Coordinates of C-alpha atoms in Angstrom, one line a residue:
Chain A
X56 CA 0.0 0.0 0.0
X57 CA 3.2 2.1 -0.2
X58 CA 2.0 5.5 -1.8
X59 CA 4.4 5.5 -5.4
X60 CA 4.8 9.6 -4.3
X61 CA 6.6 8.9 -1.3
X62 CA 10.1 10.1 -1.3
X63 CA 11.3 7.9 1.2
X64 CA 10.0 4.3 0.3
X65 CA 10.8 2.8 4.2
X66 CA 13.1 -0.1 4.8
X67 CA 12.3 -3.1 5.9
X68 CA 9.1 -3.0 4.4
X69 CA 8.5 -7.2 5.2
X70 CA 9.4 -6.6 8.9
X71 CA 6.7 -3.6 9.0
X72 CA 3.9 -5.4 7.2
X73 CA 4.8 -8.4 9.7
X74 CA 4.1 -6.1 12.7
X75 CA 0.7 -5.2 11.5
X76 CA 0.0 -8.4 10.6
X77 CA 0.8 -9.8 13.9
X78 CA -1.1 -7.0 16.3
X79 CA -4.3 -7.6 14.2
X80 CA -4.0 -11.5 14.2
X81 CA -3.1 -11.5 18.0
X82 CA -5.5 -9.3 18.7
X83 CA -8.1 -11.4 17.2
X84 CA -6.8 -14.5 18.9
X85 CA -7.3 -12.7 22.3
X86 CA -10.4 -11.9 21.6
X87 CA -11.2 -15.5 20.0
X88 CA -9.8 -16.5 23.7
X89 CA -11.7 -14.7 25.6
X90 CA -14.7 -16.1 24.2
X91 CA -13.9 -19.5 24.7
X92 CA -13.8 -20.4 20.8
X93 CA -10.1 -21.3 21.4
X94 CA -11.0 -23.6 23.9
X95 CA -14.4 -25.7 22.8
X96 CA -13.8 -28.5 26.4
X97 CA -14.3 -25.7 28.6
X98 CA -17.4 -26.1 30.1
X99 CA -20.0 -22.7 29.3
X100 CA -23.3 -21.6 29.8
X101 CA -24.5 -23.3 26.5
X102 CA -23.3 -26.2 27.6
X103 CA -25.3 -26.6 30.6
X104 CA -28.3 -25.7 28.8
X105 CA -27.6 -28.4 26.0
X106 CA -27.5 -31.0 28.5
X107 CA -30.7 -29.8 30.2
X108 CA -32.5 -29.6 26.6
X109 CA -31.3 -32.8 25.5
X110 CA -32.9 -34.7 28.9
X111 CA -35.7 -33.3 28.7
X112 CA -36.4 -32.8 25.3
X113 CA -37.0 -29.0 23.3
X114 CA -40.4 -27.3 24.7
X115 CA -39.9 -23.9 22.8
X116 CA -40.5 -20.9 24.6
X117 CA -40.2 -22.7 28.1
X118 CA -37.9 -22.9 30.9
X119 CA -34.9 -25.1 30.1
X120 CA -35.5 -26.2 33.7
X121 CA -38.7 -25.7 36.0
X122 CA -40.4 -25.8 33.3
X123 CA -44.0 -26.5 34.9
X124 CA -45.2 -23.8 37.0
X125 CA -47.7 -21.1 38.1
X126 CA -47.2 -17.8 39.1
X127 CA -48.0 -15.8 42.2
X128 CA -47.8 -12.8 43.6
X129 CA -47.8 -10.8 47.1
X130 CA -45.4 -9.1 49.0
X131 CA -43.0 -9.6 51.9
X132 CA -43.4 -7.4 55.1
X133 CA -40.0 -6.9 57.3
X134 CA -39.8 -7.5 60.8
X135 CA -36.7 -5.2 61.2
X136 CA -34.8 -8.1 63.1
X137 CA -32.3 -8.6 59.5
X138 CA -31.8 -5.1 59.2
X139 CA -28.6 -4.8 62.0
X140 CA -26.8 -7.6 59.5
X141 CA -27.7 -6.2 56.1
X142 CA -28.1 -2.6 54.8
X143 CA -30.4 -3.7 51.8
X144 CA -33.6 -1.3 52.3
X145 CA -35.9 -4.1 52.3
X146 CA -35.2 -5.6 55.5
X147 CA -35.9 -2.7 57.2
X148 CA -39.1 -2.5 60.2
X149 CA -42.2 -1.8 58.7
X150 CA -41.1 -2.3 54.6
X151 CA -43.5 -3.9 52.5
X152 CA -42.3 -5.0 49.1
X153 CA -44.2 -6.5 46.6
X154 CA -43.3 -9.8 44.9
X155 CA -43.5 -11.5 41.9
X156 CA -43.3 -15.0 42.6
X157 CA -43.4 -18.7 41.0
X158 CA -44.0 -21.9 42.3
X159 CA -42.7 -25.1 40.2
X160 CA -41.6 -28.6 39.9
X161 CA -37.8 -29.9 38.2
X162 CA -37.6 -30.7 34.8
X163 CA -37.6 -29.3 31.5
X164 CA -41.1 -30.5 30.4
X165 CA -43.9 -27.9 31.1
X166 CA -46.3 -31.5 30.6
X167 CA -44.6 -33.0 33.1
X168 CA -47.0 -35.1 35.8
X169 CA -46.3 -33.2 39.4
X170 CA -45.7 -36.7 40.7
X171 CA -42.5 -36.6 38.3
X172 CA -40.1 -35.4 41.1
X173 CA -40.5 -35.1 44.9
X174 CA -38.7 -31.7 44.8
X175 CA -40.7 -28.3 44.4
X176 CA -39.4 -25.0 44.0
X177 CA -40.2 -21.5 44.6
X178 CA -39.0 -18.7 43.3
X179 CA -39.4 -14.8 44.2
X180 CA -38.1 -11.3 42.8
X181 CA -38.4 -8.5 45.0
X182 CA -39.2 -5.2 43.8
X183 CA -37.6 -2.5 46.0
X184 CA -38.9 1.1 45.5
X185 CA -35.8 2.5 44.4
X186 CA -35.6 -0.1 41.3
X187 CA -33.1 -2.6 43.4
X188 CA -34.2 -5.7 43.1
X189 CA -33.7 -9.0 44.5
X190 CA -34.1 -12.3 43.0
X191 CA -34.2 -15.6 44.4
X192 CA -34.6 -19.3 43.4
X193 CA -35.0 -21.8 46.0
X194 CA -36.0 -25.7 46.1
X195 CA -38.0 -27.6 48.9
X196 CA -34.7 -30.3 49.7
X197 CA -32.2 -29.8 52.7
X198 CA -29.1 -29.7 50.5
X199 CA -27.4 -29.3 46.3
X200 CA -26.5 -32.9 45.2
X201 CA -23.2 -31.5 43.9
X202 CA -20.7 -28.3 44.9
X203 CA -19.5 -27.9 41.6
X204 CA -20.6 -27.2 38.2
X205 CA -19.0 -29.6 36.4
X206 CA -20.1 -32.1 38.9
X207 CA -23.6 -30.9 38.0
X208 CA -22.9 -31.2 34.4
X209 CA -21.4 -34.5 34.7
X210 CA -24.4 -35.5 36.9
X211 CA -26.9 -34.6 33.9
X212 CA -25.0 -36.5 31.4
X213 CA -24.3 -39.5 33.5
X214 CA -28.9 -39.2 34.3
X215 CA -29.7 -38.5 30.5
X216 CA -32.4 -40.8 29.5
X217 CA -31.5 -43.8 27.3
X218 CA -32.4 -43.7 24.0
X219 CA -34.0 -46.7 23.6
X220 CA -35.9 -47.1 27.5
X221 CA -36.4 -43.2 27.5
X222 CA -35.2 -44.2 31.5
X223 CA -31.6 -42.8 32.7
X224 CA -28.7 -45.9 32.5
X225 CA -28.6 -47.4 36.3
X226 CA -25.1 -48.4 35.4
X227 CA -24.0 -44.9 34.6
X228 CA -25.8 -43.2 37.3
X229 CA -24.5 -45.4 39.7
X230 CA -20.7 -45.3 38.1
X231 CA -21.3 -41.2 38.9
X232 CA -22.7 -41.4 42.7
X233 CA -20.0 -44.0 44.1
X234 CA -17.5 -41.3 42.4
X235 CA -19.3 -38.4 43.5
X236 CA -19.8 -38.9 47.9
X237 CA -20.8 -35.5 48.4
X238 CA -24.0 -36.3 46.7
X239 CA -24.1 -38.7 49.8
X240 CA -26.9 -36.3 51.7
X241 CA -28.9 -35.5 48.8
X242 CA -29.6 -39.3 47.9
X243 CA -30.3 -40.5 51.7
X244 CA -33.3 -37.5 51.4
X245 CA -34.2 -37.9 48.2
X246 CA -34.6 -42.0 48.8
X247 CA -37.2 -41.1 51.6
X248 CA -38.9 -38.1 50.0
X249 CA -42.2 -38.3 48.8
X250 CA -44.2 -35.6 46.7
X251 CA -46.2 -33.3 48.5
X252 CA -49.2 -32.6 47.6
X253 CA -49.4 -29.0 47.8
X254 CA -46.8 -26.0 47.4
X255 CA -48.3 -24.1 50.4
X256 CA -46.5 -26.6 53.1
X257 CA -43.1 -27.0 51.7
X258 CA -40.1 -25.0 53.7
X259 CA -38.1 -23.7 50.5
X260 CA -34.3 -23.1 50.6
X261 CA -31.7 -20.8 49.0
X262 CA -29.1 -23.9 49.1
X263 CA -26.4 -21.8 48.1
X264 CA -25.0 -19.6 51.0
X265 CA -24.2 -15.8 50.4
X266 CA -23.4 -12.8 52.5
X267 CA -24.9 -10.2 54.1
X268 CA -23.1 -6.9 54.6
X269 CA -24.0 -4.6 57.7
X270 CA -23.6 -0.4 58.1
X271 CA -20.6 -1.2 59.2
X272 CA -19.2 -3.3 55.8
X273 CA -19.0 -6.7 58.5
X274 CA -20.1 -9.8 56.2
X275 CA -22.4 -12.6 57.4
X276 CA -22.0 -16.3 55.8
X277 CA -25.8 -17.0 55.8
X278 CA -28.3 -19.4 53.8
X279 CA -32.3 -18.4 54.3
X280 CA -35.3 -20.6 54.0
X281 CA -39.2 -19.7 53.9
X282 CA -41.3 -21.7 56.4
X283 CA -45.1 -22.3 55.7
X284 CA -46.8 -20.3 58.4
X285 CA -50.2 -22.2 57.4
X286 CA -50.8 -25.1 58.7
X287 CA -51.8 -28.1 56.1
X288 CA -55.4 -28.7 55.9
X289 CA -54.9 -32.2 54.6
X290 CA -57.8 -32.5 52.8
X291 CA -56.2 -36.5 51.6
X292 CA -54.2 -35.4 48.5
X293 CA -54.7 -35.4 44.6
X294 CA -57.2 -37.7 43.3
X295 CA -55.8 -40.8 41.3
X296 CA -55.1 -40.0 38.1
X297 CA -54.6 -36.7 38.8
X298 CA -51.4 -35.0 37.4
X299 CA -51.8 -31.6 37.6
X300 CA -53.0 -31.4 41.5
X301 CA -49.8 -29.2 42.8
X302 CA -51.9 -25.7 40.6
X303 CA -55.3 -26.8 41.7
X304 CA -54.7 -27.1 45.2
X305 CA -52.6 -23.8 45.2
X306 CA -56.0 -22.5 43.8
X307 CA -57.7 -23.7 46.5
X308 CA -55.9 -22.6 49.1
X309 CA -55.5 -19.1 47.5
X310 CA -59.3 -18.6 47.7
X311 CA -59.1 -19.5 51.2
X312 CA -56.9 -16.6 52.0
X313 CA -53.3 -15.2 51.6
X314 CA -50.4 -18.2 52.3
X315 CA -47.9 -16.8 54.5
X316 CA -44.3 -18.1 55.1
X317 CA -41.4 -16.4 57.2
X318 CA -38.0 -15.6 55.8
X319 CA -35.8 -17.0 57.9
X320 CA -32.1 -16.6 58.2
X321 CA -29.9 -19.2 59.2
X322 CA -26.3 -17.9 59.9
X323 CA -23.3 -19.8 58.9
X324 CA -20.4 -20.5 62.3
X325 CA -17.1 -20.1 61.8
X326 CA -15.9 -23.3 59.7
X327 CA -18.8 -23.7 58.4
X328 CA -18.8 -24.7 54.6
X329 CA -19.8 -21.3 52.8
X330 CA -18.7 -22.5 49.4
X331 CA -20.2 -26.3 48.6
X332 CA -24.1 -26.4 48.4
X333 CA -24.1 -29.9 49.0
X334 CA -23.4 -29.8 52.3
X335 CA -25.3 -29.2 55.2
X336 CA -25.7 -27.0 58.2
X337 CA -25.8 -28.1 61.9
X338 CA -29.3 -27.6 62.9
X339 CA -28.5 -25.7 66.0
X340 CA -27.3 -22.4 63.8
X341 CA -28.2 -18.8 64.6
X342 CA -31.5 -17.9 62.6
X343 CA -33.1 -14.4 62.0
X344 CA -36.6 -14.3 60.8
X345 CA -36.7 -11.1 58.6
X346 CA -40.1 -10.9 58.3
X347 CA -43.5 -12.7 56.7
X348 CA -43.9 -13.4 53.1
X349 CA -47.8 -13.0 52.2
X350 CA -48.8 -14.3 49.1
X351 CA -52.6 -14.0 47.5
X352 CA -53.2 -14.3 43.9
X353 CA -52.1 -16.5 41.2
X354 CA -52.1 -17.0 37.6
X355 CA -51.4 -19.2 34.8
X356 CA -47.5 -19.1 33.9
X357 CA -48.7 -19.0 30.0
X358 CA -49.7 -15.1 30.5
X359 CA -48.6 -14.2 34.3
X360 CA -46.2 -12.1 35.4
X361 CA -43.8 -14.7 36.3
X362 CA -43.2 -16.1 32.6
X363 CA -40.8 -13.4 31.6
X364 CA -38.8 -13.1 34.9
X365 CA -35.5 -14.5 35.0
X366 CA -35.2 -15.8 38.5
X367 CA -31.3 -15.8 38.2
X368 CA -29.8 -16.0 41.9
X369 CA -27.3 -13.4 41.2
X370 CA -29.4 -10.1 41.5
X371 CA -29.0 -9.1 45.0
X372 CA -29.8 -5.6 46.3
X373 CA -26.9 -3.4 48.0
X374 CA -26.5 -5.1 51.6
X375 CA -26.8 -8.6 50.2
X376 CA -23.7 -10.3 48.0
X377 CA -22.7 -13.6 46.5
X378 CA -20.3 -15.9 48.1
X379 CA -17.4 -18.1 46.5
X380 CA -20.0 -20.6 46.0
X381 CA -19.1 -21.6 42.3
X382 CA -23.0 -23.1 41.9
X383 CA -24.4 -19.5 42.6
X384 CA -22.4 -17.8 39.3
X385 CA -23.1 -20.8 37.0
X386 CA -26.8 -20.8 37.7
X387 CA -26.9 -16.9 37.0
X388 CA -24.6 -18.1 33.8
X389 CA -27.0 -20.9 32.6
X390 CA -30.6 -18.8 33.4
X391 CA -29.2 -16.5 31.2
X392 CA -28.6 -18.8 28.4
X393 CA -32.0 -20.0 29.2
X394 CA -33.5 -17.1 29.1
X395 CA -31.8 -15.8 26.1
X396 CA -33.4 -19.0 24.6
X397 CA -36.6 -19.0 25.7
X398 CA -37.2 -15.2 24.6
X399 CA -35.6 -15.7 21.4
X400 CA -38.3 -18.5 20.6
X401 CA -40.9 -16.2 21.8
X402 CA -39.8 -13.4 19.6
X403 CA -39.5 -15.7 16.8
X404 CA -35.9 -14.9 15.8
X405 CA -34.2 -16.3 12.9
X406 CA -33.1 -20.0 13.7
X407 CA -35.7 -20.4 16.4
X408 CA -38.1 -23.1 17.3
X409 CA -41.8 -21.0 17.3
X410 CA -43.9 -22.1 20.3
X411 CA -47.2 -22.1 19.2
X412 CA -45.9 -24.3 15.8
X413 CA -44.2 -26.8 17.9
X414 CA -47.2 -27.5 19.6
Chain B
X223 CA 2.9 22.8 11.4
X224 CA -0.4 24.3 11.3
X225 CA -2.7 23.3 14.3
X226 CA -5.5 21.8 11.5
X227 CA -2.9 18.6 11.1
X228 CA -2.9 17.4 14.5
X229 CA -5.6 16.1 17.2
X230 CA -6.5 18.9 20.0
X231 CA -5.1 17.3 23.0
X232 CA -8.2 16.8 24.6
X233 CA -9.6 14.9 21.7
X234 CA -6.2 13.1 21.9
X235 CA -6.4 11.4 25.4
X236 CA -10.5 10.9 24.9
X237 CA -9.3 8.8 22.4
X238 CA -6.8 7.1 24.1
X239 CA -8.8 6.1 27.3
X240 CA -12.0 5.0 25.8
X241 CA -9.5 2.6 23.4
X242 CA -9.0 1.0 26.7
X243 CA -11.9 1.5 27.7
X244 CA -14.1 -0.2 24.8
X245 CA -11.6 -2.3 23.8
X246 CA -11.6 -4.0 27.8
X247 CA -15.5 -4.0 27.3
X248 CA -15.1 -6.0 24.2
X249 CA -13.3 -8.6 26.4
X250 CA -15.1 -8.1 29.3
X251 CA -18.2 -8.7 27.3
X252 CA -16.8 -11.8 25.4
X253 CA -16.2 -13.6 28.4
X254 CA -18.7 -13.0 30.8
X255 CA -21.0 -14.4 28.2
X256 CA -18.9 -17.7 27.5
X257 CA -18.1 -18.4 31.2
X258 CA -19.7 -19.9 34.3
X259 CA -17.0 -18.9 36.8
X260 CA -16.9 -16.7 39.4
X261 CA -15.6 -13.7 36.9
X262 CA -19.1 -14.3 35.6
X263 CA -20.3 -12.0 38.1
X264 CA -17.5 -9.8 38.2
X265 CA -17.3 -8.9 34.7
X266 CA -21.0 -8.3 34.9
X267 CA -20.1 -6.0 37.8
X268 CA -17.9 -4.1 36.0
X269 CA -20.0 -4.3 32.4
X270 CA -22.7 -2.3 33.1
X271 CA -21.1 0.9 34.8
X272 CA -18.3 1.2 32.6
X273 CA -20.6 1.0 29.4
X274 CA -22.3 4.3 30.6
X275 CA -19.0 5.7 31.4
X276 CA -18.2 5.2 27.6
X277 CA -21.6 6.2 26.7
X278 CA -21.2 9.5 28.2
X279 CA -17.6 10.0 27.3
X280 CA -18.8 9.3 23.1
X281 CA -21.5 12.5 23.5
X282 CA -18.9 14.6 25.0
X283 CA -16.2 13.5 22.8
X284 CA -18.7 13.7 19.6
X285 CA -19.8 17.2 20.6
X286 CA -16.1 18.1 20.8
X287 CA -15.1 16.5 17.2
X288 CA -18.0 19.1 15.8
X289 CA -16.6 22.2 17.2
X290 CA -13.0 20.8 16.8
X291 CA -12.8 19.6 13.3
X292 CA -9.7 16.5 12.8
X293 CA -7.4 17.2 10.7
X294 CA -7.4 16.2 7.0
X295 CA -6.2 13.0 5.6
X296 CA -3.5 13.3 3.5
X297 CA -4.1 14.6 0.0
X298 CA -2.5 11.6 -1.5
X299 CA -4.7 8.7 -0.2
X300 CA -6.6 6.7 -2.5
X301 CA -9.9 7.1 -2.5
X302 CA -11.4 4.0 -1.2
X303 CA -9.0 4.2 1.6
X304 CA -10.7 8.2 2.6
X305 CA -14.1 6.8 1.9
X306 CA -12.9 3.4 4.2
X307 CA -11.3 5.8 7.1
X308 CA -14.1 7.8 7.3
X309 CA -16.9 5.0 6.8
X310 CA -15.5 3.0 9.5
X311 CA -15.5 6.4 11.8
X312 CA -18.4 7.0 11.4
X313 CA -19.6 3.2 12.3
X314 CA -16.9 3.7 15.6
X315 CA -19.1 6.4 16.7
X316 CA -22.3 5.5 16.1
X317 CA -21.5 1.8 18.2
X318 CA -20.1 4.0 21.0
X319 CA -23.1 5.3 21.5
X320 CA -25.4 3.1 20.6
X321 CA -24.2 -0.5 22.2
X322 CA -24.7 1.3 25.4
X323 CA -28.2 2.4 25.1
X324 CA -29.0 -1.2 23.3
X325 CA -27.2 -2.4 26.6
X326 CA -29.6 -0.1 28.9
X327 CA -32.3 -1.0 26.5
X328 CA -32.1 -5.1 26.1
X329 CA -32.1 -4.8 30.4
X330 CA -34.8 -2.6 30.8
X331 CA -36.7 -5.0 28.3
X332 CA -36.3 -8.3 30.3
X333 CA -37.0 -6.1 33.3
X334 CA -33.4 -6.1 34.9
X335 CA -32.3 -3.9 37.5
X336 CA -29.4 -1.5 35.3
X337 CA -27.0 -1.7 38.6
X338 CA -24.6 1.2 38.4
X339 CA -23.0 -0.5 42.1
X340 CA -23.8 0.9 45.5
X341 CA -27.4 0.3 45.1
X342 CA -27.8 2.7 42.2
X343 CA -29.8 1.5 39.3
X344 CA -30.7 3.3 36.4
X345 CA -34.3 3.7 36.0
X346 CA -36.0 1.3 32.5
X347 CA -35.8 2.9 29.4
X348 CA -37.9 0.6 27.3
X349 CA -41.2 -1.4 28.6
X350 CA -40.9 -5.3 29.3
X351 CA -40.9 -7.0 26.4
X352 CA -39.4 -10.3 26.2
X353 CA -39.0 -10.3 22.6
X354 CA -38.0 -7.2 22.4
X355 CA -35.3 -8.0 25.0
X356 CA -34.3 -11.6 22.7
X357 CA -34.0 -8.8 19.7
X358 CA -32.1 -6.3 21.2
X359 CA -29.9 -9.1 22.8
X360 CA -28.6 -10.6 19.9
X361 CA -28.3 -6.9 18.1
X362 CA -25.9 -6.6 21.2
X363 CA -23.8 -9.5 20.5
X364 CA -23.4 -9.0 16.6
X365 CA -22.9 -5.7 16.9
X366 CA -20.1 -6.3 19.4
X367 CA -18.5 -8.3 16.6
X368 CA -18.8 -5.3 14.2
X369 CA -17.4 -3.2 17.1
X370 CA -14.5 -5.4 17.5
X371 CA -13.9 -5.9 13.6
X372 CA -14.2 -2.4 12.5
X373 CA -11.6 -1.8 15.9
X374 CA -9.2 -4.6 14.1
X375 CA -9.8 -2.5 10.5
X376 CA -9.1 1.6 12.2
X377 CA -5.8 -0.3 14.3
X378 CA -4.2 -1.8 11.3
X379 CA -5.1 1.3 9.3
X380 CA -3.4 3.3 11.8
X381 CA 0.1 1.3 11.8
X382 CA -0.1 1.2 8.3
X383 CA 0.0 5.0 7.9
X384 CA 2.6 4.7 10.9
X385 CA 5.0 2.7 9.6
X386 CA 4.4 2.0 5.8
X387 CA 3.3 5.6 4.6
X388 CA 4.2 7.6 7.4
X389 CA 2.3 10.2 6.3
X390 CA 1.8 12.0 9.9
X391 CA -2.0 10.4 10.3
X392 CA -0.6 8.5 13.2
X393 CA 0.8 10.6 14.8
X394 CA -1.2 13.2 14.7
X395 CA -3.5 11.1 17.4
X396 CA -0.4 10.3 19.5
X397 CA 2.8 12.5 19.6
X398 CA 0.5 15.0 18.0
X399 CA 3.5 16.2 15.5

């Protein structure tokens, strides 16, 4: 590109060109490094997904996970008794915040029977006056099978259904547990665990601890829970048959009056794992109820205000923070994927699945 | 020399720190997307703020390049390198201020608190709209490819006229002589 009017044609003029050449191609390899198309074994958000999607099969326009659920809303009123461990407005006496909330069952199939899994889960965003926000997702079992996301990768590839039974290998998932004993806890509950038949009675749980951060910057290890308030009615469970009884009693119930559960916080000792989800607490831990969560009024997921809410664990207001927990990040990682996907389909981009044509 | 064939100073180190500044949201961007560890969260962190940062820098820097005209490229340039130097400009420009506001945009969309740190969150600027936000999500992800191709383009133009032509153009946005 050397102008011919130039009166002093430089020297060197291979070594030059090679310089150019060289800060554009590394810089493009930097960049190609940085996201991760240099390195296609490291595990990503897409990957996570993939797995999830290929277990339980596409359902455009859905949750990759959670897939059946109903949506509710309220809002939680503060004791005050959180506010001298965490600065985030909310927890303050007296502060009412409404919620937008979701109940739910595992699984990436929205057809799912509710008998499918003995786990519910219930999700909540908070919407603080000033536009904070805080968004939890929490599940009705005492601890995470896994600490790691790889190990919850490798957990949903060594569970995948079998092509021919449609049932997950026992051989494999077996090979993955004996090498896995952290997931030691999880399978002695999950072995005893029956369905309930209503979401109003379960005591839901963050899993994952996080900190809380105090006027004075002091951090507290903590993981919460909410505890039904509302006693069961036990009115004998669903009817045989019946797949779709967890919406219909919540229904029920609802038209009853407001469900009420307290937000309870249960603080972490010192030694106290802070960073592996599946390990539990000693029961005998500080706890701090910050106040009541009231909820009283539902609607279908298809058209409620739950549908379009990314329940990603990450979004915490000012006063509240993540810990090292690695699960916490990677679930924030993968709901985004998720959600990425799920709005795509609904906004019928280009290389999409549509919802309504799938159907 | 007169002072039309060098950058003011001020437009010199505007242009200086935002090519650190987008070029480390480029990256910043890239990764947080492709990765499920902890700097997940604190690229995320450091996303958000920074792009308004740039978003406010590209206003004041574009409202100084209109009262402070660059100077000239050199008379002997081939065409479709002028009409490529000030294309790509003008696509530099219009990214700088735009990827932010699709940023702000694609957030307020899928109803996301626009955390600035410290509790402060910028207020929605669009309606919730989950298709709108799957739209405006992928515009930010191929436009961030542009971004990053056109930088490629205006870096190896710029060492080109350094050290092949060495026509001045160079440094007239460094040494400034």
């Amino acid at each position: 590109m050397q102008d011919p009017r130039n009166p002093r044609p430089p020297s060197g003029l291979a070594w030059r060109w090679g310089v150019i050449g060289l800060a554009v191609v590394g810089a493009a390899a930097a960049f190609g490094y940085a996201g991760g198309w240099l390195t296609p074994d490291r595990l990503s958000p897409k990957k996570i997904v993939n797995v999830l999607q290929a277990n339980s099969g596409l359902h455009p326009g859905y949750r990759r996970n959670h897939a059946k659920g109903i949506c509710v809303g309220g809002r939680f009123e503060a004791s005050g008794q959180l506010a001298a461990f965490s600065e985030a407005k909310l927890f303050a006496q007296g502060v009412s915040t409404p919620v937008v909330g979701r109940f739910a069952i595992p699984g990436g199939n929205p057809q799912a029977p509710d008998s499918s899994a003995p786990i519910r889960s219930f999700a909540l965003r908070f919407d603080m006056a000033d536009g904070e926000q805080w968004r939890t997702g929490m599940n009705a079992m005492p601890v995470f099978p896994v600490s790691t996301p790889k190990d919850f990768y490798d957990l949903n590839v060594a569970t995948a259904p079998d092509p021919a039974t449609h049932k997950p290998n026992p051989e494999k998932a077996k090979a993955f547990f004996s090498t896995h004993p952290e997931t030691g806890p999880f399978l002695a509950w999950i072995s005893q665990a029956k369905p309930p038949a209503s979401y109003v009675d379960e005591t839901y749980k963050s899993l994952n601890a996080f900190y809380l951060r105090d006027n004075a910057g002091q951090r507290h290890a903590v993981r919460w829970q909410v505890v039904p308030e509302t006693p069961s009615t036990g009115d004998g469970g669903p009817a045989a048959g019946d797949t779709d009884y967890l919406a219909a009693d919540l229904q029920k119930r609802l038209a009853q009056g407001p469900a009420r559960w307290h937000l309870q916080f249960v603080f972490a000792n010192d030694g106290d794992p802070v960073d592996e989800a599946a390990k539990a607490w000693p029961d005998d831990r500080k706890v701090v109820d910050a106040g009541t969560i009231v909820i009283d009024s539902w609607q279908p997921q298809a058209d409620g205000p739950c549908r379009d809410v990314n329940y990603d664990p990450a979004i915490l207001p000012h006063g509240m923070e993540i810990s090292g927990d690695p699960i916490i990040v990677a679930r924030s990682a993968a709901y985004a994927e998720s959600y990425l996907r799920r709005t795509s389909e609904e906004g019928h981009l280009p290389g999409t699945e549509r919802p309504k044509e799938a159907q | 020399m007169s002072r039309y064939d060098t950058f003011h100073p001020f437009a010199r180190v505007l242009h200086w720190l935002m090519a650190i500044m987008i070029l480390a949201m480029l990256f910043i961007g890239a990764g947080m997307v492709s990765t499920l560890a902890e700097k997940h969260a604190t690229l995320l962190a450091i996303h958000k703020p920074l792009g308004m940062i740039i978003f406010v820098l590209a206003l004041i820097r574009l409202g100084f390049r209109l009262v402070h005209r660059p100077p000239p490229l050199p008379a002997d340039l081939p065409l479709w390198q002028k009409l490529a130097a000030k294309g790509s400009h003008y696509v530099l420009y219009g990214l700088m201020i735009v990827m932010p506001l699709i940023g702000w945009g694609m957030l307020s969309a899928g109803k996301y608190p626009v955390t600035m740190g410290g509790g402060f969150v910028l207020p929605p600027i669009l309606p919730q709209d989950p298709a709108l936000f799957a739209w405006l999500r992928e515009a930010h992800r191929y436009l961030a490819w542009l971004f990053f191709l056109t930088f490629l383009a205006h870096m190896g133009a710029a060492l080109m006229h350094g050290l092949i032509r060495r026509d001045g153009v160079l440094k007239s946005m460094t040494t400034g002589n």
